[in-house]
mmCIF file of C-alpha atoms and ligand atoms in Angstrom:
data_model
loop_
_atom_site.group_PDB
_atom_site.id
_atom_site.type_symbol
_atom_site.label_atom_id
_atom_site.label_comp_id
_atom_site.label_asym_id
_atom_site.label_seq_id
_atom_site.Cartn_x
_atom_site.Cartn_y
_atom_site.Cartn_z
ATOM 1 C CA MET V 1455 10.132 0.370 8.705
ATOM 2 C CA LEU V 1456 8.300 -2.661 9.810
ATOM 3 C CA ALA V 1457 5.724 -0.566 11.552
ATOM 4 C CA ARG V 1458 5.184 1.253 8.383
ATOM 5 C CA ARG V 1459 4.860 -1.740 6.251
ATOM 6 C CA ALA V 1460 2.299 -3.130 8.905
ATOM 7 C CA LEU V 1461 0.508 0.064 8.458
ATOM 8 C CA ARG V 1462 0.498 -0.304 4.572
ATOM 9 C CA TRP V 1463 -0.863 -3.999 4.871
ATOM 10 C CA ALA V 1464 -3.591 -2.747 7.482
ATOM 11 C CA ALA V 1465 -4.509 0.073 4.929
ATOM 12 C CA ARG V 1466 -4.575 -2.282 1.700
ATOM 13 C CA ARG V 1467 -6.987 -4.364 3.750
ATOM 14 C CA GLY V 1468 -9.535 -1.725 4.493
ATOM 15 C CA GLY V 1469 -7.795 -0.432 8.076
ATOM 16 C CA GLN V 1470 -7.570 3.284 6.877
ATOM 17 C CA ARG V 1471 -10.221 4.737 4.770
ATOM 18 C CA PRO V 1472 -13.632 3.597 5.236
ATOM 19 C CA PRO V 1473 -15.123 0.826 3.394
ATOM 20 C CA VAL V 1474 -16.875 2.015 0.550
ATOM 21 C CA ARG V 1475 -20.265 0.133 -1.159
ATOM 22 C CA GLY V 1476 -20.358 -0.940 -4.677
ATOM 23 C CA LEU V 1477 -17.786 -0.077 -7.516
ATOM 24 C CA ARG V 1478 -16.010 3.427 -7.487
ATOM 25 C CA GLY V 1479 -14.736 4.693 -10.591
ATOM 26 C CA SER V 1480 -15.960 5.890 -14.088
ATOM 27 C CA PRO V 1481 -19.243 4.272 -15.126
ATOM 28 C CA ARG V 1482 -18.243 1.851 -17.418
ATOM 29 C CA VAL V 1483 -20.004 2.351 -21.236
ATOM 30 C CA ARG V 1484 -17.817 -0.195 -23.066
ATOM 31 C CA SER V 1485 -17.453 -3.925 -23.380
ATOM 32 C CA ALA V 1486 -14.597 -4.130 -25.584
ATOM 33 C CA MET V 1487 -10.739 -2.768 -25.546
ATOM 34 C CA PRO V 1488 -7.627 -2.751 -27.903
ATOM 35 C CA SER V 1489 -5.114 -5.645 -26.760
ATOM 36 C CA TRP V 1490 -2.294 -7.282 -28.082
ATOM 37 C CA VAL V 1491 -3.226 -11.244 -27.776
ATOM 38 C CA ILE V 1492 -1.813 -14.900 -29.107
ATOM 39 C CA ASP V 1493 -4.430 -17.521 -30.047
ATOM 40 C CA ARG V 1494 -1.830 -20.060 -30.078
ATOM 41 C CA TYR V 1495 1.778 -20.373 -28.904
ATOM 42 C CA GLY V 1496 4.745 -19.644 -31.341
ATOM 43 C CA ARG V 1497 7.259 -16.982 -32.717
ATOM 44 C CA ASN V 1498 6.311 -13.294 -33.280
ATOM 45 C CA GLU V 1499 3.916 -14.273 -36.012
ATOM 46 C CA VAL V 1500 1.215 -15.513 -33.392
ATOM 47 C CA LEU V 1501 0.928 -11.926 -32.147
ATOM 48 C CA ARG V 1502 -2.782 -10.155 -33.161
ATOM 49 C CA PHE V 1503 -4.020 -6.751 -32.469
ATOM 50 C CA THR V 1504 -7.452 -6.596 -31.868
ATOM 51 C CA ARG V 1505 -10.014 -4.173 -30.712
ATOM 52 C CA ASP V 1506 -12.555 -6.517 -29.473
ATOM 53 C CA MET V 1507 -10.730 -7.947 -26.124
ATOM 54 C CA VAL V 1508 -13.438 -8.814 -23.530
ATOM 55 C CA PHE V 1509 -13.257 -5.833 -20.853
ATOM 56 C CA PRO V 1510 -11.743 -6.690 -17.448
ATOM 57 C CA VAL V 1511 -14.402 -7.527 -14.851
ATOM 58 C CA ILE V 1512 -13.648 -7.038 -11.233
ATOM 59 C CA HIS V 1513 -14.464 -10.543 -9.667
ATOM 60 C CA TYR V 1514 -12.975 -10.293 -6.064
ATOM 61 C CA PRO V 1515 -13.590 -7.242 -3.685
ATOM 62 C CA ASN V 1516 -10.018 -6.868 -3.518
ATOM 63 C CA GLU V 1517 -9.540 -6.196 -7.222
ATOM 64 C CA VAL V 1518 -8.844 -2.889 -9.207
ATOM 65 C CA ILE V 1519 -9.078 -1.935 -12.887
ATOM 66 C CA VAL V 1520 -5.895 -0.253 -14.008
ATOM 67 C CA LYS V 1521 -6.025 1.973 -17.260
ATOM 68 C CA VAL V 1522 -2.392 1.166 -18.900
ATOM 69 C CA HIS V 1523 -0.705 4.097 -19.710
ATOM 70 C CA ALA V 1524 2.815 1.910 -20.318
ATOM 71 C CA ALA V 1525 3.587 -1.592 -20.437
ATOM 72 C CA SER V 1526 6.920 -3.249 -20.802
ATOM 73 C CA LEU V 1527 8.046 -6.560 -22.064
ATOM 74 C CA ASN V 1528 10.474 -9.331 -20.307
ATOM 75 C CA PRO V 1529 12.205 -12.310 -21.305
ATOM 76 C CA ILE V 1530 9.352 -14.255 -19.718
ATOM 77 C CA ASP V 1531 6.699 -12.792 -22.013
ATOM 78 C CA LEU V 1532 8.843 -14.251 -25.209
ATOM 79 C CA ASN V 1533 8.950 -17.670 -23.349
ATOM 80 C CA MET V 1534 5.110 -17.403 -22.480
ATOM 81 C CA ARG V 1535 4.655 -16.475 -26.456
ATOM 82 C CA SER V 1536 6.227 -20.049 -27.139
ATOM 83 C CA GLY V 1537 4.202 -21.844 -24.398
ATOM 84 C CA TYR V 1538 6.612 -21.720 -21.586
ATOM 85 C CA GLY V 1539 5.110 -22.700 -18.348
ATOM 86 C CA ALA V 1540 1.644 -23.392 -19.723
ATOM 87 C CA THR V 1541 0.866 -26.345 -17.954
ATOM 88 C CA ALA V 1542 1.349 -24.680 -14.426
ATOM 89 C CA LEU V 1543 0.159 -21.400 -15.651
ATOM 90 C CA ASN V 1544 -3.042 -22.572 -16.559
ATOM 91 C CA MET V 1545 -3.560 -25.012 -13.319
ATOM 92 C CA LYS V 1546 -2.932 -21.950 -11.302
ATOM 93 C CA ARG V 1547 -5.299 -19.589 -13.704
ATOM 94 C CA ASP V 1548 -8.438 -21.834 -13.063
ATOM 95 C CA PRO V 1549 -7.231 -24.627 -10.740
ATOM 96 C CA LEU V 1550 -11.257 -26.047 -10.336
ATOM 97 C CA LYS V 1551 -12.214 -24.959 -13.765
ATOM 98 C CA ILE V 1552 -14.596 -22.773 -12.104
ATOM 99 C CA LYS V 1553 -14.564 -20.489 -15.068
ATOM 100 C CA SER V 1554 -15.260 -23.207 -17.498
ATOM 101 C CA MET V 1555 -12.633 -22.303 -19.561
ATOM 102 C CA ASP V 1556 -11.451 -24.695 -22.488
ATOM 103 C CA THR V 1557 -8.696 -22.712 -23.576
ATOM 104 C CA GLU V 1558 -6.341 -20.061 -22.151
ATOM 105 C CA PHE V 1559 -6.864 -17.986 -25.285
ATOM 106 C CA PRO V 1560 -6.794 -15.712 -26.279
ATOM 107 C CA LEU V 1561 -3.946 -14.800 -23.910
ATOM 108 C CA THR V 1562 -2.390 -10.986 -23.435
ATOM 109 C CA LEU V 1563 1.291 -11.099 -22.380
ATOM 110 C CA GLY V 1564 3.093 -8.305 -20.633
ATOM 111 C CA ARG V 1565 3.538 -8.385 -16.736
ATOM 112 C CA ASP V 1566 4.774 -4.555 -16.130
ATOM 113 C CA VAL V 1567 2.099 -1.787 -15.913
ATOM 114 C CA SER V 1568 1.999 1.933 -15.004
ATOM 115 C CA GLY V 1569 -1.015 3.786 -15.121
ATOM 116 C CA VAL V 1570 -3.999 4.803 -13.363
ATOM 117 C CA ILE V 1571 -6.768 3.346 -11.109
ATOM 118 C CA MET V 1572 -9.867 3.114 -12.945
ATOM 119 C CA GLU V 1573 -12.515 1.481 -10.649
ATOM 120 C CA CYS V 1574 -12.071 -0.460 -7.038
ATOM 121 C CA GLY V 1575 -13.580 -3.141 -5.630
ATOM 122 C CA LEU V 1576 -15.942 -3.356 -2.713
ATOM 123 C CA SER V 1577 -13.079 -3.683 0.066
ATOM 124 C CA VAL V 1578 -10.348 -1.895 -1.531
ATOM 125 C CA SER V 1579 -9.624 1.574 0.582
ATOM 126 C CA TYR V 1580 -6.069 1.863 -0.361
ATOM 127 C CA PHE V 1581 -6.510 3.054 -3.167
ATOM 128 C CA LYS V 1582 -9.116 5.242 -5.195
ATOM 129 C CA PRO V 1583 -9.792 6.224 -8.850
ATOM 130 C CA GLY V 1584 -7.353 8.333 -10.325
ATOM 131 C CA ASP V 1585 -4.534 7.197 -8.248
ATOM 132 C CA GLU V 1586 -1.376 6.574 -10.456
ATOM 133 C CA VAL V 1587 -0.051 3.177 -9.815
ATOM 134 C CA TRP V 1588 2.518 0.513 -11.276
ATOM 135 C CA ALA V 1589 2.453 -3.107 -10.696
ATOM 136 C CA ALA V 1590 3.689 -6.735 -12.122
ATOM 137 C CA ILE V 1591 1.043 -8.792 -12.882
ATOM 138 C CA PRO V 1592 1.524 -12.386 -12.177
ATOM 139 C CA PRO V 1593 2.154 -14.502 -15.206
ATOM 140 C CA TRP V 1594 -1.195 -16.529 -14.590
ATOM 141 C CA LYS V 1595 -3.598 -13.305 -15.377
ATOM 142 C CA GLN V 1596 -4.047 -11.546 -18.465
ATOM 143 C CA GLY V 1597 -1.458 -9.171 -18.889
ATOM 144 C CA THR V 1598 -0.787 -5.840 -19.602
ATOM 145 C CA LEU V 1599 -0.371 -5.191 -23.264
ATOM 146 C CA SER V 1600 -4.180 -4.041 -22.902
ATOM 147 C CA GLU V 1601 -6.219 -0.945 -22.634
ATOM 148 C CA PHE V 1602 -7.136 -1.918 -19.041
ATOM 149 C CA VAL V 1603 -6.001 -4.801 -16.813
ATOM 150 C CA VAL V 1604 -7.252 -6.195 -13.506
ATOM 151 C CA ALA V 1605 -5.086 -6.511 -10.479
ATOM 152 C CA SER V 1606 -5.324 -7.493 -6.897
ATOM 153 C CA ALA V 1607 -5.106 -4.376 -4.755
ATOM 154 C CA ASN V 1608 -2.103 -5.986 -2.894
ATOM 155 C CA GLU V 1609 -0.032 -6.415 -6.275
ATOM 156 C CA VAL V 1610 -0.400 -2.486 -6.787
ATOM 157 C CA SER V 1611 1.676 0.088 -5.343
ATOM 158 C CA PHE V 1612 1.707 4.093 -6.139
ATOM 159 C CA LYS V 1613 4.174 5.100 -8.897
ATOM 160 C CA PRO V 1614 7.157 6.883 -7.798
ATOM 161 C CA LYS V 1615 6.805 10.292 -8.141
ATOM 162 C CA CYS V 1616 9.574 11.072 -10.072
ATOM 163 C CA LEU V 1617 9.285 8.474 -12.762
ATOM 164 C CA SER V 1618 7.023 9.030 -15.886
ATOM 165 C CA HIS V 1619 4.535 6.060 -16.646
ATOM 166 C CA VAL V 1620 6.924 5.020 -19.637
ATOM 167 C CA GLU V 1621 9.813 5.001 -17.180
ATOM 168 C CA ALA V 1622 8.083 3.174 -14.474
ATOM 169 C CA ALA V 1623 6.732 0.497 -16.406
ATOM 170 C CA SER V 1624 10.229 -1.007 -17.053
ATOM 171 C CA LEU V 1625 10.691 -1.567 -13.241
ATOM 172 C CA PRO V 1626 8.391 -3.847 -11.320
ATOM 173 C CA TYR V 1627 8.800 -7.056 -12.920
ATOM 174 C CA VAL V 1628 12.735 -7.043 -12.470
ATOM 175 C CA GLY V 1629 12.349 -5.119 -9.400
ATOM 176 C CA LEU V 1630 10.206 -7.306 -7.660
ATOM 177 C CA THR V 1631 12.076 -10.444 -8.735
ATOM 178 C CA ALA V 1632 15.515 -8.934 -7.638
ATOM 179 C CA TRP V 1633 13.897 -7.908 -4.633
ATOM 180 C CA SER V 1634 12.352 -11.589 -3.937
ATOM 181 C CA ALA V 1635 15.483 -13.274 -4.434
ATOM 182 C CA ILE V 1636 17.824 -11.122 -2.725
ATOM 183 C CA ASN V 1637 15.591 -10.092 0.379
ATOM 184 C CA LYS V 1638 12.793 -12.508 0.477
ATOM 185 C CA VAL V 1639 14.886 -15.397 -0.041
ATOM 186 C CA GLY V 1640 18.464 -14.245 0.304
ATOM 187 C CA GLY V 1641 17.435 -12.479 3.516
ATOM 188 C CA LEU V 1642 19.510 -9.484 2.989
ATOM 189 C CA ASN V 1643 18.133 -6.228 3.813
ATOM 190 C CA GLN V 1644 19.101 -2.397 4.648
ATOM 191 C CA SER V 1645 20.369 -3.276 8.141
ATOM 192 C CA ASN V 1646 22.409 -6.498 7.392
ATOM 193 C CA CYS V 1647 24.302 -5.846 3.748
ATOM 194 C CA SER V 1648 26.490 -3.438 4.625
ATOM 195 C CA GLY V 1649 30.156 -4.473 4.038
ATOM 196 C CA LYS V 1650 28.719 -7.742 2.760
ATOM 197 C CA ARG V 1651 30.520 -8.762 -0.493
ATOM 198 C CA VAL V 1652 27.938 -9.877 -3.297
ATOM 199 C CA LEU V 1653 28.697 -11.152 -6.430
ATOM 200 C CA ILE V 1654 26.123 -10.789 -9.279
ATOM 201 C CA LEU V 1655 26.273 -12.822 -12.298
ATOM 202 C CA GLY V 1656 24.395 -11.774 -15.259
ATOM 203 C CA ALA V 1657 24.505 -8.159 -13.793
ATOM 204 C CA SER V 1658 23.850 -6.282 -17.222
ATOM 205 C CA GLY V 1659 20.035 -7.771 -17.670
ATOM 206 C CA GLY V 1660 17.058 -6.297 -16.290
ATOM 207 C CA VAL V 1661 16.942 -8.410 -13.045
ATOM 208 C CA GLY V 1662 20.813 -7.856 -12.702
ATOM 209 C CA THR V 1663 20.972 -3.791 -13.065
ATOM 210 C CA PHE V 1664 18.408 -3.404 -10.818
ATOM 211 C CA ALA V 1665 20.271 -6.339 -8.232
ATOM 212 C CA VAL V 1666 23.446 -4.225 -8.356
ATOM 213 C CA GLN V 1667 21.755 -1.002 -7.490
ATOM 214 C CA LEU V 1668 19.580 -2.369 -4.636
ATOM 215 C CA VAL V 1669 22.583 -4.045 -2.675
ATOM 216 C CA LYS V 1670 24.494 -1.215 -3.514
ATOM 217 C CA ALA V 1671 22.140 1.203 -1.806
ATOM 218 C CA TRP V 1672 22.365 -1.270 1.296
ATOM 219 C CA GLY V 1673 26.085 -0.900 1.882
ATOM 220 C CA ALA V 1674 27.272 -3.889 0.187
ATOM 221 C CA HIS V 1675 30.350 -4.265 -1.814
ATOM 222 C CA VAL V 1676 29.400 -5.383 -5.363
ATOM 223 C CA THR V 1677 30.958 -7.584 -8.045
ATOM 224 C CA ALA V 1678 29.452 -7.541 -11.277
ATOM 225 C CA VAL V 1679 30.150 -10.194 -13.900
ATOM 226 C CA CYS V 1680 28.443 -8.953 -17.455
ATOM 227 C CA SER V 1681 30.189 -8.929 -20.868
ATOM 228 C CA HIS V 1682 32.696 -6.010 -21.880
ATOM 229 C CA ASP V 1683 30.185 -3.717 -23.582
ATOM 230 C CA ALA V 1684 28.245 -3.121 -19.706
ATOM 231 C CA GLY V 1685 31.400 -2.595 -18.008
ATOM 232 C CA THR V 1686 30.898 1.271 -17.945
ATOM 233 C CA LEU V 1687 27.285 1.091 -17.136
ATOM 234 C CA MET V 1688 27.829 -1.251 -14.102
ATOM 235 C CA LYS V 1689 30.792 1.269 -12.809
ATOM 236 C CA LYS V 1690 27.923 3.963 -13.236
ATOM 237 C CA LEU V 1691 25.570 1.510 -11.206
ATOM 238 C CA GLY V 1692 27.703 1.350 -8.275
ATOM 239 C CA ALA V 1693 29.385 -1.982 -9.160
ATOM 240 C CA ASP V 1694 32.640 -1.880 -7.043
ATOM 241 C CA ASP V 1695 34.389 -4.752 -9.646
ATOM 242 C CA VAL V 1696 33.357 -5.464 -12.941
ATOM 243 C CA ILE V 1697 34.494 -9.023 -14.472
ATOM 244 C CA ASP V 1698 34.045 -9.593 -18.196
ATOM 245 C CA TYR V 1699 32.592 -12.976 -18.566
ATOM 246 C CA LYS V 1700 33.914 -13.073 -22.193
ATOM 247 C CA ALA V 1701 37.804 -12.442 -21.208
ATOM 248 C CA GLY V 1702 38.835 -15.611 -20.176
ATOM 249 C CA ASN V 1703 37.913 -18.373 -17.902
ATOM 250 C CA LEU V 1704 35.482 -16.949 -15.560
ATOM 251 C CA GLU V 1705 35.957 -19.381 -12.665
ATOM 252 C CA GLN V 1706 39.801 -18.587 -12.518
ATOM 253 C CA GLN V 1707 38.996 -14.666 -12.751
ATOM 254 C CA LEU V 1708 36.467 -14.920 -9.830
ATOM 255 C CA LYS V 1709 38.845 -17.070 -7.691
ATOM 256 C CA THR V 1710 41.538 -14.307 -7.674
ATOM 257 C CA LEU V 1711 39.021 -12.291 -5.462
ATOM 258 C CA PRO V 1712 38.119 -12.752 -1.759
ATOM 259 C CA SER V 1713 35.142 -15.159 -1.107
ATOM 260 C CA PHE V 1714 31.719 -13.961 -1.190
ATOM 261 C CA ASP V 1715 28.798 -13.629 1.335
ATOM 262 C CA PHE V 1716 26.132 -13.649 -1.240
ATOM 263 C CA ILE V 1717 25.736 -14.608 -4.870
ATOM 264 C CA LEU V 1718 22.812 -14.045 -7.298
ATOM 265 C CA ASP V 1719 22.660 -16.321 -10.335
ATOM 266 C CA ASN V 1720 20.835 -14.632 -13.279
ATOM 267 C CA VAL V 1721 22.489 -16.857 -15.875
ATOM 268 C CA GLY V 1722 21.900 -20.831 -14.768
ATOM 269 C CA GLY V 1723 23.303 -23.312 -16.775
ATOM 270 C CA SER V 1724 26.446 -24.794 -15.357
ATOM 271 C CA THR V 1725 27.402 -21.849 -13.443
ATOM 272 C CA GLU V 1726 26.196 -23.623 -10.331
ATOM 273 C CA LYS V 1727 28.671 -26.429 -10.825
ATOM 274 C CA TRP V 1728 31.775 -23.992 -9.903
ATOM 275 C CA ALA V 1729 30.226 -20.808 -8.244
ATOM 276 C CA LEU V 1730 28.914 -22.380 -4.896
ATOM 277 C CA ASP V 1731 32.813 -22.830 -4.352
ATOM 278 C CA LEU V 1732 33.264 -19.186 -4.109
ATOM 279 C CA LEU V 1733 30.919 -18.520 -0.859
ATOM 280 C CA LYS V 1734 32.664 -18.355 2.575
ATOM 281 C CA LYS V 1735 31.942 -21.517 4.081
ATOM 282 C CA TRP V 1736 30.381 -21.913 7.297
ATOM 283 C CA SER V 1737 29.352 -18.405 7.945
ATOM 284 C CA GLY V 1738 25.632 -18.371 6.700
ATOM 285 C CA ALA V 1739 26.789 -17.749 2.990
ATOM 286 C CA THR V 1740 23.871 -17.998 0.689
ATOM 287 C CA TYR V 1741 23.845 -18.824 -3.492
ATOM 288 C CA VAL V 1742 20.315 -17.903 -4.981
ATOM 289 C CA THR V 1743 19.538 -18.746 -8.504
ATOM 290 C CA LEU V 1744 16.544 -17.380 -10.594
ATOM 291 C CA VAL V 1745 16.976 -20.146 -13.026
ATOM 292 C CA THR V 1746 15.138 -23.125 -12.138
ATOM 293 C CA PRO V 1747 13.478 -26.230 -13.961
ATOM 294 C CA PHE V 1748 10.325 -26.059 -12.244
ATOM 295 C CA LEU V 1749 7.869 -24.758 -14.880
ATOM 296 C CA ILE V 1750 9.942 -26.818 -17.361
ATOM 297 C CA ASN V 1751 9.382 -30.124 -15.132
ATOM 298 C CA VAL V 1752 5.640 -29.301 -14.941
ATOM 299 C CA ASP V 1753 5.488 -28.560 -18.526
ATOM 300 C CA LYS V 1754 7.495 -31.923 -19.509
ATOM 301 C CA LEU V 1755 6.130 -34.151 -16.542
ATOM 302 C CA GLY V 1756 2.666 -32.804 -15.845
ATOM 303 C CA VAL V 1757 1.702 -31.472 -12.655
ATOM 304 C CA ALA V 1758 2.191 -34.081 -9.900
ATOM 305 C CA ASP V 1759 5.202 -35.595 -11.371
ATOM 306 C CA GLY V 1760 6.898 -32.043 -12.359
ATOM 307 C CA MET V 1761 6.340 -30.572 -8.715
ATOM 308 C CA LEU V 1762 7.478 -33.704 -7.359
ATOM 309 C CA GLN V 1763 10.751 -34.071 -9.504
ATOM 310 C CA THR V 1764 11.155 -30.494 -8.668
ATOM 311 C CA GLY V 1765 11.031 -30.955 -4.933
ATOM 312 C CA VAL V 1766 13.520 -33.812 -5.035
ATOM 313 C CA THR V 1767 15.992 -31.434 -6.960
ATOM 314 C CA ILE V 1768 15.673 -28.729 -4.924
ATOM 315 C CA GLY V 1769 15.458 -30.916 -1.438
ATOM 316 C CA SER V 1770 18.758 -32.887 -2.640
ATOM 317 C CA LYS V 1771 20.639 -29.448 -3.597
ATOM 318 C CA THR V 1772 19.868 -28.025 -0.462
ATOM 319 C CA VAL V 1773 20.993 -30.568 1.766
ATOM 320 C CA LYS V 1774 24.167 -31.313 -0.428
ATOM 321 C CA HIS V 1775 25.293 -27.735 -0.127
ATOM 322 C CA LEU V 1776 24.477 -27.381 3.484
ATOM 323 C CA LEU V 1777 26.702 -30.123 4.134
ATOM 324 C CA LYS V 1778 29.418 -28.059 2.529
ATOM 325 C CA GLY V 1779 28.649 -24.780 4.818
ATOM 326 C CA VAL V 1780 26.520 -22.654 2.278
ATOM 327 C CA HIS V 1781 22.908 -22.141 1.606
ATOM 328 C CA TYR V 1782 21.383 -22.963 -1.633
ATOM 329 C CA ARG V 1783 18.237 -21.374 -3.028
ATOM 330 C CA TRP V 1784 15.659 -20.952 -5.573
ATOM 331 C CA ALA V 1785 13.761 -17.809 -6.257
ATOM 332 C CA PHE V 1786 11.013 -16.410 -8.077
ATOM 333 C CA PHE V 1787 9.250 -13.595 -9.198
ATOM 334 C CA MET V 1788 6.502 -12.659 -6.525
ATOM 335 C CA PRO V 1789 3.853 -10.115 -7.178
ATOM 336 C CA SER V 1790 3.954 -7.543 -4.055
ATOM 337 C CA GLY V 1791 2.450 -4.079 -3.791
ATOM 338 C CA PRO V 1792 4.203 -3.670 -0.386
ATOM 339 C CA SER V 1793 7.681 -4.755 -1.845
ATOM 340 C CA LEU V 1794 7.203 -1.910 -4.703
ATOM 341 C CA ASP V 1795 6.212 0.575 -2.099
ATOM 342 C CA GLU V 1796 9.760 0.194 -0.578
ATOM 343 C CA ILE V 1797 11.459 -0.026 -4.325
ATOM 344 C CA ALA V 1798 9.261 3.270 -5.091
ATOM 345 C CA GLN V 1799 10.720 4.638 -1.982
ATOM 346 C CA LEU V 1800 14.336 4.129 -3.371
ATOM 347 C CA VAL V 1801 13.636 5.190 -6.235
ATOM 348 C CA ASP V 1802 12.196 8.471 -5.169
ATOM 349 C CA SER V 1803 14.574 9.028 -2.202
ATOM 350 C CA GLY V 1804 17.246 11.386 -4.472
ATOM 351 C CA LYS V 1805 20.372 9.705 -2.726
ATOM 352 C CA GLY V 1806 22.008 7.911 -5.586
ATOM 353 C CA GLU V 1807 24.965 9.484 -7.666
ATOM 354 C CA HIS V 1808 22.615 9.700 -10.741
ATOM 355 C CA GLY V 1809 20.425 12.677 -9.173
ATOM 356 C CA CYS V 1810 16.926 11.509 -8.326
ATOM 357 C CA GLY V 1811 17.282 8.255 -6.921
ATOM 358 C CA TYR V 1812 19.490 5.010 -6.375
ATOM 359 C CA VAL V 1813 17.580 3.164 -9.254
ATOM 360 C CA CYS V 1814 18.812 3.679 -12.918
ATOM 361 C CA ILE V 1815 16.296 3.062 -15.429
ATOM 362 C CA CYS V 1816 18.047 1.583 -18.398
ATOM 363 C CA THR V 1817 15.805 1.305 -21.602
ATOM 364 C CA SER V 1818 17.671 -1.317 -22.985
ATOM 365 C CA PRO V 1819 20.444 -2.748 -20.442
ATOM 366 C CA GLY V 1820 23.956 -3.223 -21.604
ATOM 367 C CA THR V 1821 24.719 -0.046 -23.751
ATOM 368 C CA ASP V 1822 25.848 3.041 -22.071
ATOM 369 C CA ASP V 1823 23.918 5.377 -24.143
ATOM 370 C CA GLN V 1824 20.485 3.538 -24.151
ATOM 371 C CA GLU V 1825 20.832 4.291 -20.169
ATOM 372 C CA SER V 1826 18.229 6.840 -19.113
ATOM 373 C CA CYS V 1827 18.800 7.733 -15.583
ATOM 374 C CA MET V 1828 16.062 9.558 -13.654
HETATM 375 N N1 NDP C 2522 12.710 -17.424 -11.399
HETATM 376 C C1 NDP C 2522 11.781 -16.341 -11.849
HETATM 377 O O1 NDP C 2522 10.897 -16.381 -11.435
HETATM 378 C C2 NDP C 2522 12.473 -15.348 -12.853
HETATM 379 C C3 NDP C 2522 13.606 -15.871 -13.341
HETATM 380 N N2 NDP C 2522 14.298 -15.029 -14.630
HETATM 381 C C4 NDP C 2522 15.474 -15.501 -15.210
HETATM 382 O O2 NDP C 2522 16.313 -14.660 -14.720
HETATM 383 C C5 NDP C 2522 17.459 -14.530 -15.645
HETATM 384 C C6 NDP C 2522 17.790 -13.035 -15.929
HETATM 385 O O3 NDP C 2522 16.355 -12.242 -16.487
HETATM 386 P P1 NDP C 2522 16.701 -10.704 -17.185
HETATM 387 O O4 NDP C 2522 17.666 -9.978 -16.120
HETATM 388 O O5 NDP C 2522 15.322 -10.338 -17.101
HETATM 389 O O6 NDP C 2522 17.160 -11.033 -18.305
HETATM 390 P P2 NDP C 2522 18.289 -10.454 -19.537
HETATM 391 O O7 NDP C 2522 17.858 -11.019 -20.691
HETATM 392 O O8 NDP C 2522 17.515 -8.915 -19.342
HETATM 393 O O9 NDP C 2522 19.551 -10.434 -19.043
HETATM 394 C C7 NDP C 2522 20.293 -11.713 -18.902
HETATM 395 C C8 NDP C 2522 21.643 -10.886 -18.683
HETATM 396 O O10 NDP C 2522 22.590 -12.050 -18.478
HETATM 397 C C9 NDP C 2522 24.146 -11.415 -19.372
HETATM 398 N N3 NDP C 2522 24.542 -13.232 -19.690
HETATM 399 C C10 NDP C 2522 24.264 -13.846 -20.203
HETATM 400 N N4 NDP C 2522 25.377 -14.960 -20.290
HETATM 401 C C11 NDP C 2522 26.062 -14.752 -19.294
HETATM 402 C C12 NDP C 2522 27.362 -15.371 -18.922
HETATM 403 N N5 NDP C 2522 27.500 -16.602 -18.775
HETATM 404 N N6 NDP C 2522 27.935 -14.908 -17.594
HETATM 405 C C13 NDP C 2522 27.243 -13.417 -17.211
HETATM 406 N N7 NDP C 2522 26.067 -12.784 -17.695
HETATM 407 C C14 NDP C 2522 25.619 -13.460 -18.787
HETATM 408 C C15 NDP C 2522 23.471 -10.950 -20.576
HETATM 409 O O11 NDP C 2522 24.499 -10.085 -20.921
HETATM 410 P P3 NDP C 2522 25.334 -10.062 -22.212
HETATM 411 O O12 NDP C 2522 24.130 -9.630 -23.176
HETATM 412 O O13 NDP C 2522 25.999 -8.885 -22.030
HETATM 413 O O14 NDP C 2522 26.152 -11.325 -22.382
HETATM 414 C C16 NDP C 2522 22.348 -10.669 -20.055
HETATM 415 O O15 NDP C 2522 22.300 -8.846 -20.055
HETATM 416 C C17 NDP C 2522 16.817 -15.100 -16.566
HETATM 417 O O16 NDP C 2522 17.720 -16.455 -17.032
HETATM 418 C C18 NDP C 2522 15.342 -15.257 -16.435
HETATM 419 O O17 NDP C 2522 14.677 -16.528 -16.965
HETATM 420 C C19 NDP C 2522 13.828 -13.945 -14.352
HETATM 421 C C20 NDP C 2522 12.560 -13.438 -13.994
HETATM 422 C C21 NDP C 2522 11.962 -14.014 -12.919
#
């Protein structure tokens, strides 16, 4: 597995196919393209359709331009539409003000894309024009609600063969977020997850439905917390125990179960005040939350003070819980083509009880009749 991953990294950096001089792909004859953009933050009325969005340009040799066949929306797009994270994301967009941007507008939302490579930068040898790919574009870049989008080749991966573009576009952002929380931050993987007791809070959402299937595919015993409506779906996705958080006191319901090795918190709020006590003590058990105040702190306090406040908060919580015998971590979405390669393999592997793979695409999680399992 590691060797294959290393090979992919090498290939993405130009190790496999000979380097190409100049841009490769269809000659471009247009300078504008259709997009959904916003020109200010607000509610849905700020969304504007335009046919005159500037065509994306390859600025760095490792970038590709993808023709978007399908895109999808996540809660972060709604939040970004309202201005969430604007301070930190703008700093990341243009840290040295080299593009002399006065404003981030017009801003294109949408993180997920499934489409076809149209152009490759000079150093891209892993992909070629015409390849079918999927990706999650980081929030400091222009989004995917456009005809074309530019991405780093390291953010892009070959689309799973068994999914259509529309199906594939529902997965990358939630898949990579769950992968980051469970694998990169939480340290679980195919070889160490078997038999572990995993609790997923907020299991019926985009991230949660992916997380349930991932740890189940790796052999964990999965307890899913969701509302009653999603119970049947959770069972179909492989959850061993399903707990309805609306049926009485959740903390008391969970305390009747044996302790957990790993908790993924997709809910936040006051949950962590009691949920860490559900972990096994002094055995390396880990609590990972995806609901963090990082961007809110930076928006409220500015970059320096916001990051300082964030550092103090995470540092003190980590130490406090370590002294009680458990690990406490924050996780974030991480764009990654190589991680998407591994997710694509799971999707295409065809081992799950749903036919083609472990990963079952829920077009609108939470209701059984909208489930579509590829
Ligand atoms: N740090 C990061 O980089 C990222 C953080 N996130 C965060 O992760 C969280 C999950 O994201 P996503 O899956 O896309 O969001 P969704 O809106 O798709 O899912 C949230 C789910 O949580 C469920 N839920 C709400 N309240 C509770 C509760 N008290 N107990 C159990 N379940 C509950 C809802 O179920 P129901 O409707 O049935 O109540 C819903 O299905 C969000 O808070 C999001 O902001 C997401 C991506 C990246």
